[in-house]
Structures are given as structure tokens and as C-alpha cells.
PDB file of N, CA, C and O in Angstrom:
ATOM      1  N   ALA A   1      -2.370   4.861  -3.396  1.00 89.00           N
ATOM      2  CA  ALA A   1      -1.056   5.005  -4.046  1.00 89.00           C
ATOM      3  C   ALA A   1      -0.649   4.239  -5.399  1.00 89.00           C
ATOM      4  O   ALA A   1      -1.268   3.206  -5.593  1.00 89.00           O
ATOM      5  N   SER A   2       0.263   4.532  -6.113  1.00 92.00           N
ATOM      6  CA  SER A   2       0.804   3.621  -7.086  1.00 92.00           C
ATOM      7  C   SER A   2       2.311   3.875  -7.055  1.00 92.00           C
ATOM      8  O   SER A   2       2.905   4.675  -6.430  1.00 92.00           O
ATOM      9  N   ILE A   3       2.755   2.706  -7.422  1.00 91.00           N
ATOM     10  CA  ILE A   3       4.197   2.459  -7.425  1.00 91.00           C
ATOM     11  C   ILE A   3       4.769   2.148  -8.793  1.00 91.00           C
ATOM     12  O   ILE A   3       3.904   1.660  -9.625  1.00 91.00           O
ATOM     13  N   VAL A   4       5.799   2.655  -9.216  1.00 92.00           N
ATOM     14  CA  VAL A   4       6.533   2.062 -10.544  1.00 92.00           C
ATOM     15  C   VAL A   4       7.957   1.394 -10.288  1.00 92.00           C
ATOM     16  O   VAL A   4       8.640   1.881  -9.448  1.00 92.00           O
ATOM     17  N   ILE A   5       7.736   0.364 -10.819  1.00 89.00           N
ATOM     18  CA  ILE A   5       8.983  -0.604 -10.613  1.00 89.00           C
ATOM     19  C   ILE A   5       9.946  -0.546 -11.845  1.00 89.00           C
ATOM     20  O   ILE A   5       9.438  -0.991 -12.953  1.00 89.00           O
ATOM     21  N   GLU A   6      11.166  -0.226 -11.622  1.00 91.00           N
ATOM     22  CA  GLU A   6      12.158  -0.077 -12.667  1.00 91.00           C
ATOM     23  C   GLU A   6      11.681   0.507 -13.808  1.00 91.00           C
ATOM     24  O   GLU A   6      12.185   0.231 -14.867  1.00 91.00           O
ATOM     25  N   ASP A   7      11.083   1.562 -13.879  1.00 95.00           N
ATOM     26  CA  ASP A   7      10.396   2.336 -14.997  1.00 95.00           C
ATOM     27  C   ASP A   7       9.851   1.365 -16.032  1.00 95.00           C
ATOM     28  O   ASP A   7       9.554   1.773 -17.291  1.00 95.00           O
ATOM     29  N   SER A   8       9.294   0.437 -15.595  1.00 95.00           N
ATOM     30  CA  SER A   8       8.615  -0.684 -16.462  1.00 95.00           C
ATOM     31  C   SER A   8       7.281  -1.423 -16.156  1.00 95.00           C
ATOM     32  O   SER A   8       6.878  -1.959 -16.886  1.00 95.00           O
ATOM     33  N   PHE A   9       7.073  -1.091 -14.603  1.00 93.00           N
ATOM     34  CA  PHE A   9       6.053  -1.751 -14.374  1.00 93.00           C
ATOM     35  C   PHE A   9       5.076  -1.019 -13.127  1.00 93.00           C
ATOM     36  O   PHE A   9       5.951  -0.486 -12.292  1.00 93.00           O
ATOM     37  N   VAL A  10       3.845  -0.723 -13.410  1.00 94.00           N
ATOM     38  CA  VAL A  10       3.138   0.071 -12.396  1.00 94.00           C
ATOM     39  C   VAL A  10       1.921  -0.784 -11.909  1.00 94.00           C
ATOM     40  O   VAL A  10       1.307  -1.684 -12.296  1.00 94.00           O
ATOM     41  N   ILE A  11       1.860  -0.330 -10.315  1.00 94.00           N
ATOM     42  CA  ILE A  11       0.839  -1.053  -9.684  1.00 94.00           C
ATOM     43  C   ILE A  11      -0.049   0.106  -9.008  1.00 94.00           C
ATOM     44  O   ILE A  11       0.660   1.029  -8.227  1.00 94.00           O
ATOM     45  N   HIS A  12      -1.103   0.136  -9.304  1.00 95.00           N
ATOM     46  CA  HIS A  12      -2.120   1.360  -8.916  1.00 95.00           C
ATOM     47  C   HIS A  12      -2.761   0.595  -7.650  1.00 95.00           C
ATOM     48  O   HIS A  12      -3.094  -0.551  -7.510  1.00 95.00           O
ATOM     49  N   ASP A  13      -3.797   1.603  -6.973  1.00 95.00           N
ATOM     50  CA  ASP A  13      -4.663   1.209  -5.948  1.00 95.00           C
ATOM     51  C   ASP A  13      -4.079   0.606  -4.892  1.00 95.00           C
ATOM     52  O   ASP A  13      -4.716  -0.248  -4.186  1.00 95.00           O
ATOM     53  N   ILE A  14      -2.683   0.831  -4.319  1.00 95.00           N
ATOM     54  CA  ILE A  14      -2.145   0.488  -3.102  1.00 95.00           C
ATOM     55  C   ILE A  14      -2.894   1.555  -2.110  1.00 95.00           C
ATOM     56  O   ILE A  14      -2.809   2.840  -2.332  1.00 95.00           O
ATOM     57  N   LYS A  15      -3.256   0.847  -0.888  1.00 95.00           N
ATOM     58  CA  LYS A  15      -3.837   1.814  -0.155  1.00 95.00           C
ATOM     59  C   LYS A  15      -3.293   1.691   1.279  1.00 95.00           C
ATOM     60  O   LYS A  15      -2.516   0.691   1.644  1.00 95.00           O
ATOM     61  N   VAL A  16      -3.154   2.861   2.005  1.00 96.00           N
ATOM     62  CA  VAL A  16      -2.706   3.057   3.496  1.00 96.00           C
ATOM     63  C   VAL A  16      -3.940   3.004   4.315  1.00 96.00           C
ATOM     64  O   VAL A  16      -4.813   3.771   4.182  1.00 96.00           O
ATOM     65  N   LEU A  17      -4.019   1.998   5.163  1.00 95.00           N
ATOM     66  CA  LEU A  17      -5.147   1.882   6.118  1.00 95.00           C
ATOM     67  C   LEU A  17      -4.722   2.111   7.540  1.00 95.00           C
ATOM     68  O   LEU A  17      -3.742   1.678   7.886  1.00 95.00           O
ATOM     69  N   GLU A  18      -5.476   2.480   8.347  1.00 95.00           N
ATOM     70  CA  GLU A  18      -5.168   2.522   9.808  1.00 95.00           C
ATOM     71  C   GLU A  18      -5.797   1.418  10.646  1.00 95.00           C
ATOM     72  O   GLU A  18      -6.921   1.052  10.369  1.00 95.00           O
ATOM     73  N   GLY A  19      -4.996   0.498  11.114  1.00 94.00           N
ATOM     74  CA  GLY A  19      -5.564  -0.495  11.918  1.00 94.00           C
ATOM     75  C   GLY A  19      -5.333  -0.327  13.378  1.00 94.00           C
ATOM     76  O   GLY A  19      -4.978   0.676  13.669  1.00 94.00           O
ATOM     77  N   THR A  20      -5.615  -1.497  14.202  1.00 95.00           N
ATOM     78  CA  THR A  20      -5.201  -1.320  15.689  1.00 95.00           C
ATOM     79  C   THR A  20      -3.998  -1.134  16.181  1.00 95.00           C
ATOM     80  O   THR A  20      -3.565  -0.429  17.102  1.00 95.00           O
ATOM     81  N   GLN A  21      -3.114  -1.441  15.363  1.00 94.00           N
ATOM     82  CA  GLN A  21      -1.652  -1.283  15.579  1.00 94.00           C
ATOM     83  C   GLN A  21      -0.742  -0.320  14.779  1.00 94.00           C
ATOM     84  O   GLN A  21       0.366  -0.190  14.484  1.00 94.00           O
ATOM     85  N   GLY A  22      -1.691   0.657  14.117  1.00 94.00           N
ATOM     86  CA  GLY A  22      -1.127   1.798  13.302  1.00 94.00           C
ATOM     87  C   GLY A  22      -1.444   1.670  11.772  1.00 94.00           C
ATOM     88  O   GLY A  22      -2.134   0.731  11.541  1.00 94.00           O
ATOM     89  N   TYR A  23      -0.567   2.396  11.128  1.00 96.00           N
ATOM     90  CA  TYR A  23      -1.080   2.281   9.466  1.00 96.00           C
ATOM     91  C   TYR A  23      -0.479   1.101   8.979  1.00 96.00           C
ATOM     92  O   TYR A  23       0.668   0.632   9.440  1.00 96.00           O
ATOM     93  N   PHE A  24      -1.127   0.482   7.912  1.00 95.00           N
ATOM     94  CA  PHE A  24      -0.488  -0.521   7.083  1.00 95.00           C
ATOM     95  C   PHE A  24      -0.803  -0.480   5.592  1.00 95.00           C
ATOM     96  O   PHE A  24      -1.571   0.268   5.392  1.00 95.00           O
ATOM     97  N   VAL A  25      -0.072  -1.004   4.797  1.00 96.00           N
ATOM     98  CA  VAL A  25       0.075  -0.986   3.386  1.00 96.00           C
ATOM     99  C   VAL A  25      -0.912  -2.232   2.921  1.00 96.00           C
ATOM    100  O   VAL A  25      -0.735  -3.533   3.409  1.00 96.00           O
ATOM    101  N   ALA A  26      -2.355  -1.819   2.188  1.00 95.00           N
ATOM    102  CA  ALA A  26      -3.086  -2.873   1.705  1.00 95.00           C
ATOM    103  C   ALA A  26      -2.830  -2.967   0.034  1.00 95.00           C
ATOM    104  O   ALA A  26      -2.883  -1.886  -0.484  1.00 95.00           O
ATOM    105  N   MET A  27      -2.458  -4.077  -0.408  1.00 95.00           N
ATOM    106  CA  MET A  27      -2.241  -4.049  -1.985  1.00 95.00           C
ATOM    107  C   MET A  27      -3.475  -4.371  -2.529  1.00 95.00           C
ATOM    108  O   MET A  27      -4.656  -4.500  -1.974  1.00 95.00           O
ATOM    109  N   PRO A  28      -3.734  -3.847  -3.983  1.00 96.00           N
ATOM    110  CA  PRO A  28      -5.178  -3.748  -4.578  1.00 96.00           C
ATOM    111  C   PRO A  28      -5.609  -5.251  -4.556  1.00 96.00           C
ATOM    112  O   PRO A  28      -4.860  -6.086  -4.558  1.00 96.00           O
ATOM    113  N   SER A  29      -6.875  -5.297  -4.493  1.00 95.00           N
ATOM    114  CA  SER A  29      -7.479  -6.705  -4.198  1.00 95.00           C
ATOM    115  C   SER A  29      -8.892  -6.295  -5.063  1.00 95.00           C
ATOM    116  O   SER A  29      -9.348  -5.523  -5.280  1.00 95.00           O
ATOM    117  N   ARG A  30      -9.374  -7.814  -5.254  1.00 95.00           N
ATOM    118  CA  ARG A  30     -10.801  -7.852  -5.927  1.00 95.00           C
ATOM    119  C   ARG A  30     -11.656  -8.615  -4.913  1.00 95.00           C
ATOM    120  O   ARG A  30     -11.078  -9.779  -4.000  1.00 95.00           O
ATOM    121  N   LYS A  31     -12.865  -8.418  -4.784  1.00 95.00           N
ATOM    122  CA  LYS A  31     -13.802  -9.220  -3.865  1.00 95.00           C
ATOM    123  C   LYS A  31     -14.115 -10.369  -4.603  1.00 95.00           C
ATOM    124  O   LYS A  31     -14.574 -10.364  -5.639  1.00 95.00           O
ATOM    125  N   THR A  32     -14.130 -11.623  -4.117  1.00 95.00           N
ATOM    126  CA  THR A  32     -14.594 -13.089  -4.587  1.00 95.00           C
ATOM    127  C   THR A  32     -15.885 -13.218  -4.437  1.00 95.00           C
ATOM    128  O   THR A  32     -16.499 -12.488  -3.579  1.00 95.00           O
ATOM    129  N   PRO A  33     -16.504 -14.047  -5.358  1.00 96.00           N
ATOM    130  CA  PRO A  33     -17.850 -14.440  -5.039  1.00 96.00           C
ATOM    131  C   PRO A  33     -18.344 -14.604  -3.801  1.00 96.00           C
ATOM    132  O   PRO A  33     -19.404 -14.638  -3.253  1.00 96.00           O
ATOM    133  N   ASP A  34     -17.385 -15.544  -2.941  1.00 96.00           N
ATOM    134  CA  ASP A  34     -17.790 -15.959  -1.610  1.00 96.00           C
ATOM    135  C   ASP A  34     -17.474 -14.682  -0.465  1.00 96.00           C
ATOM    136  O   ASP A  34     -17.681 -14.980   0.744  1.00 96.00           O
ATOM    137  N   GLY A  35     -17.190 -13.425  -1.004  1.00 95.00           N
ATOM    138  CA  GLY A  35     -17.088 -12.310  -0.025  1.00 95.00           C
ATOM    139  C   GLY A  35     -15.524 -12.254   0.413  1.00 95.00           C
ATOM    140  O   GLY A  35     -15.472 -11.094   1.290  1.00 95.00           O
ATOM    141  N   GLN A  36     -14.677 -12.890   0.066  1.00 95.00           N
ATOM    142  CA  GLN A  36     -13.268 -12.644   0.528  1.00 95.00           C
ATOM    143  C   GLN A  36     -12.627 -11.780  -0.506  1.00 95.00           C
ATOM    144  O   GLN A  36     -12.995 -11.498  -1.492  1.00 95.00           O
ATOM    145  N   TYR A  37     -11.438 -11.125  -0.016  1.00 92.00           N
ATOM    146  CA  TYR A  37     -10.868 -10.280  -0.789  1.00 92.00           C
ATOM    147  C   TYR A  37      -9.420 -10.906  -1.079  1.00 92.00           C
ATOM    148  O   TYR A  37      -8.608 -11.374  -0.103  1.00 92.00           O
ATOM    149  N   LYS A  38      -9.043 -10.947  -2.343  1.00 94.00           N
ATOM    150  CA  LYS A  38      -7.782 -11.660  -2.707  1.00 94.00           C
ATOM    151  C   LYS A  38      -6.963 -10.340  -3.544  1.00 94.00           C
ATOM    152  O   LYS A  38      -7.415  -9.676  -4.457  1.00 94.00           O
ATOM    153  N   ASP A  39      -5.779 -10.187  -3.211  1.00 94.00           N
ATOM    154  CA  ASP A  39      -4.690  -9.408  -3.629  1.00 94.00           C
ATOM    155  C   ASP A  39      -4.661  -9.732  -5.277  1.00 94.00           C
ATOM    156  O   ASP A  39      -4.435 -10.881  -5.562  1.00 94.00           O
ATOM    157  N   VAL A  40      -4.580  -8.696  -6.108  1.00 94.00           N
ATOM    158  CA  VAL A  40      -4.351  -8.995  -7.635  1.00 94.00           C
ATOM    159  C   VAL A  40      -3.088  -8.824  -7.930  1.00 94.00           C
ATOM    160  O   VAL A  40      -2.522  -9.054  -9.019  1.00 94.00           O
ATOM    161  N   ALA A  41      -2.242  -7.987  -7.090  1.00 93.00           N
ATOM    162  CA  ALA A  41      -0.728  -7.719  -7.150  1.00 93.00           C
ATOM    163  C   ALA A  41      -0.235  -7.737  -5.815  1.00 93.00           C
ATOM    164  O   ALA A  41      -0.665  -7.244  -4.795  1.00 93.00           O
ATOM    165  N   HIS A  42       1.039  -8.477  -5.594  1.00 92.00           N
ATOM    166  CA  HIS A  42       1.662  -8.411  -4.286  1.00 92.00           C
ATOM    167  C   HIS A  42       2.913  -8.908  -4.264  1.00 92.00           C
ATOM    168  O   HIS A  42       3.250  -9.577  -5.327  1.00 92.00           O
ATOM    169  N   PRO A  43       3.823  -8.663  -3.259  1.00 93.00           N
ATOM    170  CA  PRO A  43       5.054  -9.130  -3.278  1.00 93.00           C
ATOM    171  C   PRO A  43       5.149 -10.500  -3.110  1.00 93.00           C
ATOM    172  O   PRO A  43       4.281 -11.066  -2.402  1.00 93.00           O
ATOM    173  N   LEU A  44       6.231 -11.262  -3.553  1.00 94.00           N
ATOM    174  CA  LEU A  44       6.204 -12.678  -3.358  1.00 94.00           C
ATOM    175  C   LEU A  44       6.983 -13.141  -2.271  1.00 94.00           C
ATOM    176  O   LEU A  44       6.854 -14.350  -1.812  1.00 94.00           O
ATOM    177  N   ASN A  45       7.662 -12.280  -1.411  1.00 96.00           N
ATOM    178  CA  ASN A  45       8.530 -12.591  -0.287  1.00 96.00           C
ATOM    179  C   ASN A  45       8.382 -11.584   0.975  1.00 96.00           C
ATOM    180  O   ASN A  45       8.143 -10.400   0.500  1.00 96.00           O
ATOM    181  N   THR A  46       8.668 -11.916   1.989  1.00 95.00           N
ATOM    182  CA  THR A  46       8.679 -10.836   3.130  1.00 95.00           C
ATOM    183  C   THR A  46       9.399  -9.870   3.026  1.00 95.00           C
ATOM    184  O   THR A  46       9.061  -8.759   3.305  1.00 95.00           O
ATOM    185  N   PRO A  47      10.858  -9.918   2.545  1.00 95.00           N
ATOM    186  CA  PRO A  47      11.693  -8.832   2.399  1.00 95.00           C
ATOM    187  C   PRO A  47      11.290  -7.690   1.468  1.00 95.00           C
ATOM    188  O   PRO A  47      11.206  -6.674   1.828  1.00 95.00           O
ATOM    189  N   THR A  48      10.630  -8.213   0.443  1.00 93.00           N
ATOM    190  CA  THR A  48      10.093  -7.431  -0.692  1.00 93.00           C
ATOM    191  C   THR A  48       8.926  -6.645  -0.183  1.00 93.00           C
ATOM    192  O   THR A  48       8.648  -5.469  -0.152  1.00 93.00           O
ATOM    193  N   ARG A  49       8.040  -7.356   0.542  1.00 93.00           N
ATOM    194  CA  ARG A  49       6.880  -6.741   1.138  1.00 93.00           C
ATOM    195  C   ARG A  49       7.193  -5.663   2.075  1.00 93.00           C
ATOM    196  O   ARG A  49       6.506  -4.652   2.173  1.00 93.00           O
ATOM    197  N   GLU A  50       8.257  -6.074   2.973  1.00 95.00           N
ATOM    198  CA  GLU A  50       8.614  -5.088   4.129  1.00 95.00           C
ATOM    199  C   GLU A  50       9.208  -3.820   3.369  1.00 95.00           C
ATOM    200  O   GLU A  50       8.851  -2.602   3.963  1.00 95.00           O
ATOM    201  N   GLU A  51       9.905  -3.983   2.266  1.00 94.00           N
ATOM    202  CA  GLU A  51      10.613  -2.951   1.698  1.00 94.00           C
ATOM    203  C   GLU A  51       9.438  -1.866   1.059  1.00 94.00           C
ATOM    204  O   GLU A  51       9.503  -0.848   1.181  1.00 94.00           O
ATOM    205  N   LEU A  52       8.411  -2.539   0.447  1.00 93.00           N
ATOM    206  CA  LEU A  52       7.353  -1.718  -0.136  1.00 93.00           C
ATOM    207  C   LEU A  52       6.641  -1.105   0.710  1.00 93.00           C
ATOM    208  O   LEU A  52       6.316   0.096   0.704  1.00 93.00           O
ATOM    209  N   SER A  53       6.363  -1.771   2.000  1.00 95.00           N
ATOM    210  CA  SER A  53       5.671  -1.142   3.129  1.00 95.00           C
ATOM    211  C   SER A  53       6.475   0.198   3.401  1.00 95.00           C
ATOM    212  O   SER A  53       5.784   1.187   3.690  1.00 95.00           O
ATOM    213  N   GLN A  54       7.637  -0.021   3.903  1.00 95.00           N
ATOM    214  CA  GLN A  54       8.485   1.095   4.249  1.00 95.00           C
ATOM    215  C   GLN A  54       8.495   2.297   3.463  1.00 95.00           C
ATOM    216  O   GLN A  54       8.260   3.387   3.715  1.00 95.00           O
ATOM    217  N   VAL A  55       8.570   2.021   2.033  1.00 94.00           N
ATOM    218  CA  VAL A  55       8.618   3.042   1.106  1.00 94.00           C
ATOM    219  C   VAL A  55       7.276   3.762   1.120  1.00 94.00           C
ATOM    220  O   VAL A  55       7.219   5.076   1.061  1.00 94.00           O
ATOM    221  N   VAL A  56       6.323   3.028   1.053  1.00 94.00           N
ATOM    222  CA  VAL A  56       4.888   3.773   0.872  1.00 94.00           C
ATOM    223  C   VAL A  56       4.430   4.445   2.050  1.00 94.00           C
ATOM    224  O   VAL A  56       4.081   5.585   2.066  1.00 94.00           O
ATOM    225  N   LEU A  57       4.661   4.014   3.399  1.00 96.00           N
ATOM    226  CA  LEU A  57       4.409   4.442   4.662  1.00 96.00           C
ATOM    227  C   LEU A  57       5.358   5.755   4.676  1.00 96.00           C
ATOM    228  O   LEU A  57       4.844   6.680   5.257  1.00 96.00           O
ATOM    229  N   ALA A  58       6.509   5.851   4.282  1.00 96.00           N
ATOM    230  CA  ALA A  58       7.365   6.917   4.470  1.00 96.00           C
ATOM    231  C   ALA A  58       6.917   8.121   3.596  1.00 96.00           C
ATOM    232  O   ALA A  58       6.812   9.179   3.919  1.00 96.00           O
ATOM    233  N   GLU A  59       6.376   7.573   2.442  1.00 93.00           N
ATOM    234  CA  GLU A  59       5.789   8.754   1.565  1.00 93.00           C
ATOM    235  C   GLU A  59       4.402   9.280   2.034  1.00 93.00           C
ATOM    236  O   GLU A  59       4.117  10.515   1.944  1.00 93.00           O
ATOM    237  N   PHE A  60       3.680   8.296   2.618  1.00 94.00           N
ATOM    238  CA  PHE A  60       2.390   8.707   3.443  1.00 94.00           C
ATOM    239  C   PHE A  60       2.730   9.823   4.508  1.00 94.00           C
ATOM    240  O   PHE A  60       2.027  10.695   4.602  1.00 94.00           O
ATOM    241  N   GLU A  61       3.629   9.378   5.319  1.00 93.00           N
ATOM    242  CA  GLU A  61       4.022  10.466   6.456  1.00 93.00           C
ATOM    243  C   GLU A  61       4.471  11.609   5.980  1.00 93.00           C
ATOM    244  O   GLU A  61       4.060  12.788   6.278  1.00 93.00           O
ATOM    245  N   LYS A  62       5.309  11.759   4.913  1.00 93.00           N
ATOM    246  CA  LYS A  62       5.547  12.766   4.256  1.00 93.00           C
ATOM    247  C   LYS A  62       4.499  13.750   3.537  1.00 93.00           C
ATOM    248  O   LYS A  62       4.531  14.892   3.957  1.00 93.00           O
ATOM    249  N   ALA A  63       3.565  12.977   3.092  1.00 90.00           N
ATOM    250  CA  ALA A  63       2.529  13.930   2.481  1.00 90.00           C
ATOM    251  C   ALA A  63       1.680  14.314   3.751  1.00 90.00           C
ATOM    252  O   ALA A  63       1.176  15.463   3.539  1.00 90.00           O
ATOM    253  N   GLN A  64       1.421  13.608   4.798  1.00 88.00           N
ATOM    254  CA  GLN A  64       0.616  14.053   5.983  1.00 88.00           C
ATOM    255  C   GLN A  64       1.438  15.332   6.544  1.00 88.00           C
ATOM    256  O   GLN A  64       0.589  16.496   6.906  1.00 88.00           O
ATOM    257  N   LYS A  65       2.696  15.393   6.555  1.00 89.00           N
ATOM    258  CA  LYS A  65       3.525  16.388   7.151  1.00 89.00           C
ATOM    259  C   LYS A  65       3.152  17.727   6.355  1.00 89.00           C
ATOM    260  O   LYS A  65       3.223  18.905   6.794  1.00 89.00           O
ATOM    261  N   GLU A  66       2.904  17.608   4.940  1.00 86.00           N
ATOM    262  CA  GLU A  66       2.944  18.684   4.105  1.00 86.00           C
ATOM    263  C   GLU A  66       1.556  19.338   3.984  1.00 86.00           C
ATOM    264  O   GLU A  66       1.458  20.309   3.586  1.00 86.00           O
ATOM    265  N   GLN A  67       0.637  18.547   4.412  1.00 80.00           N
ATOM    266  CA  GLN A  67      -0.803  18.947   4.453  1.00 80.00           C
ATOM    267  C   GLN A  67      -0.969  20.075   5.549  1.00 80.00           C
ATOM    268  O   GLN A  67      -0.605  19.741   6.543  1.00 80.00           O
ATOM    269  N   PRO A  68      -1.841  21.231   5.088  1.00 73.00           N
ATOM    270  CA  PRO A  68      -2.084  22.062   6.188  1.00 73.00           C
ATOM    271  C   PRO A  68      -2.991  21.416   7.366  1.00 73.00           C
ATOM    272  O   PRO A  68      -3.735  20.620   7.106  1.00 73.00           O
ATOM    273  N   GLN A  69      -2.697  21.770   8.489  1.00 67.00           N
ATOM    274  CA  GLN A  69      -3.371  21.194   9.639  1.00 67.00           C
ATOM    275  C   GLN A  69      -4.957  21.970   9.787  1.00 67.00           C
ATOM    276  O   GLN A  69      -4.929  22.927   9.600  1.00 67.00           O
ATOM    277  N   GLU A  70      -5.921  21.236  10.019  1.00 63.00           N
ATOM    278  CA  GLU A  70      -7.133  21.642  10.306  1.00 63.00           C
ATOM    279  C   GLU A  70      -7.231  22.209  11.696  1.00 63.00           C
ATOM    280  O   GLU A  70      -6.676  21.855  12.572  1.00 63.00           O
ATOM    281  N   ALA A  71      -7.955  23.373  11.777  1.00 54.00           N
ATOM    282  CA  ALA A  71      -8.011  24.053  12.920  1.00 54.00           C
ATOM    283  C   ALA A  71      -9.206  23.291  13.894  1.00 54.00           C
ATOM    284  O   ALA A  71      -9.943  22.718  13.507  1.00 54.00           O
TER     285      ALA A  71
END
């Protein structure tokens, strides 16, 4: 996914992943030389992270409902 903030800033490569407790939002990241992943863009506080996650997941669910179901 990509998001545009106030028509002036865009973040690409946001991913919706399925974990053990359901879907979650993963921010764009890079693999470091020691094998860890570090976000390259992310919210600075919990309320903003939660709002971003809610919006992305709502759009994800909407897109899933609009896709034809496989037989």
C-alpha cells in the first residue's frame, strides 16, 4: 500500500501481513548488515500508528470484499 499525507508526502511499500493474531500493518523497511529489519518510515507515536493501521486495514478489508471469490 501507499499513503499520501495532506497532499504533500507519500509513503510507499506499506504491507499488510497475516500474523498469529490476524492481519497487521508493516511499515517499509530495509535489512541491515546484521540481518535485522529497520523501518525507513514510521509513525512517531502510538495514536498515530493506531490510526494509520486502522485506515490501512479498513481499505485492505474493503479491497478483499471487492475481489471475486475463487471457487
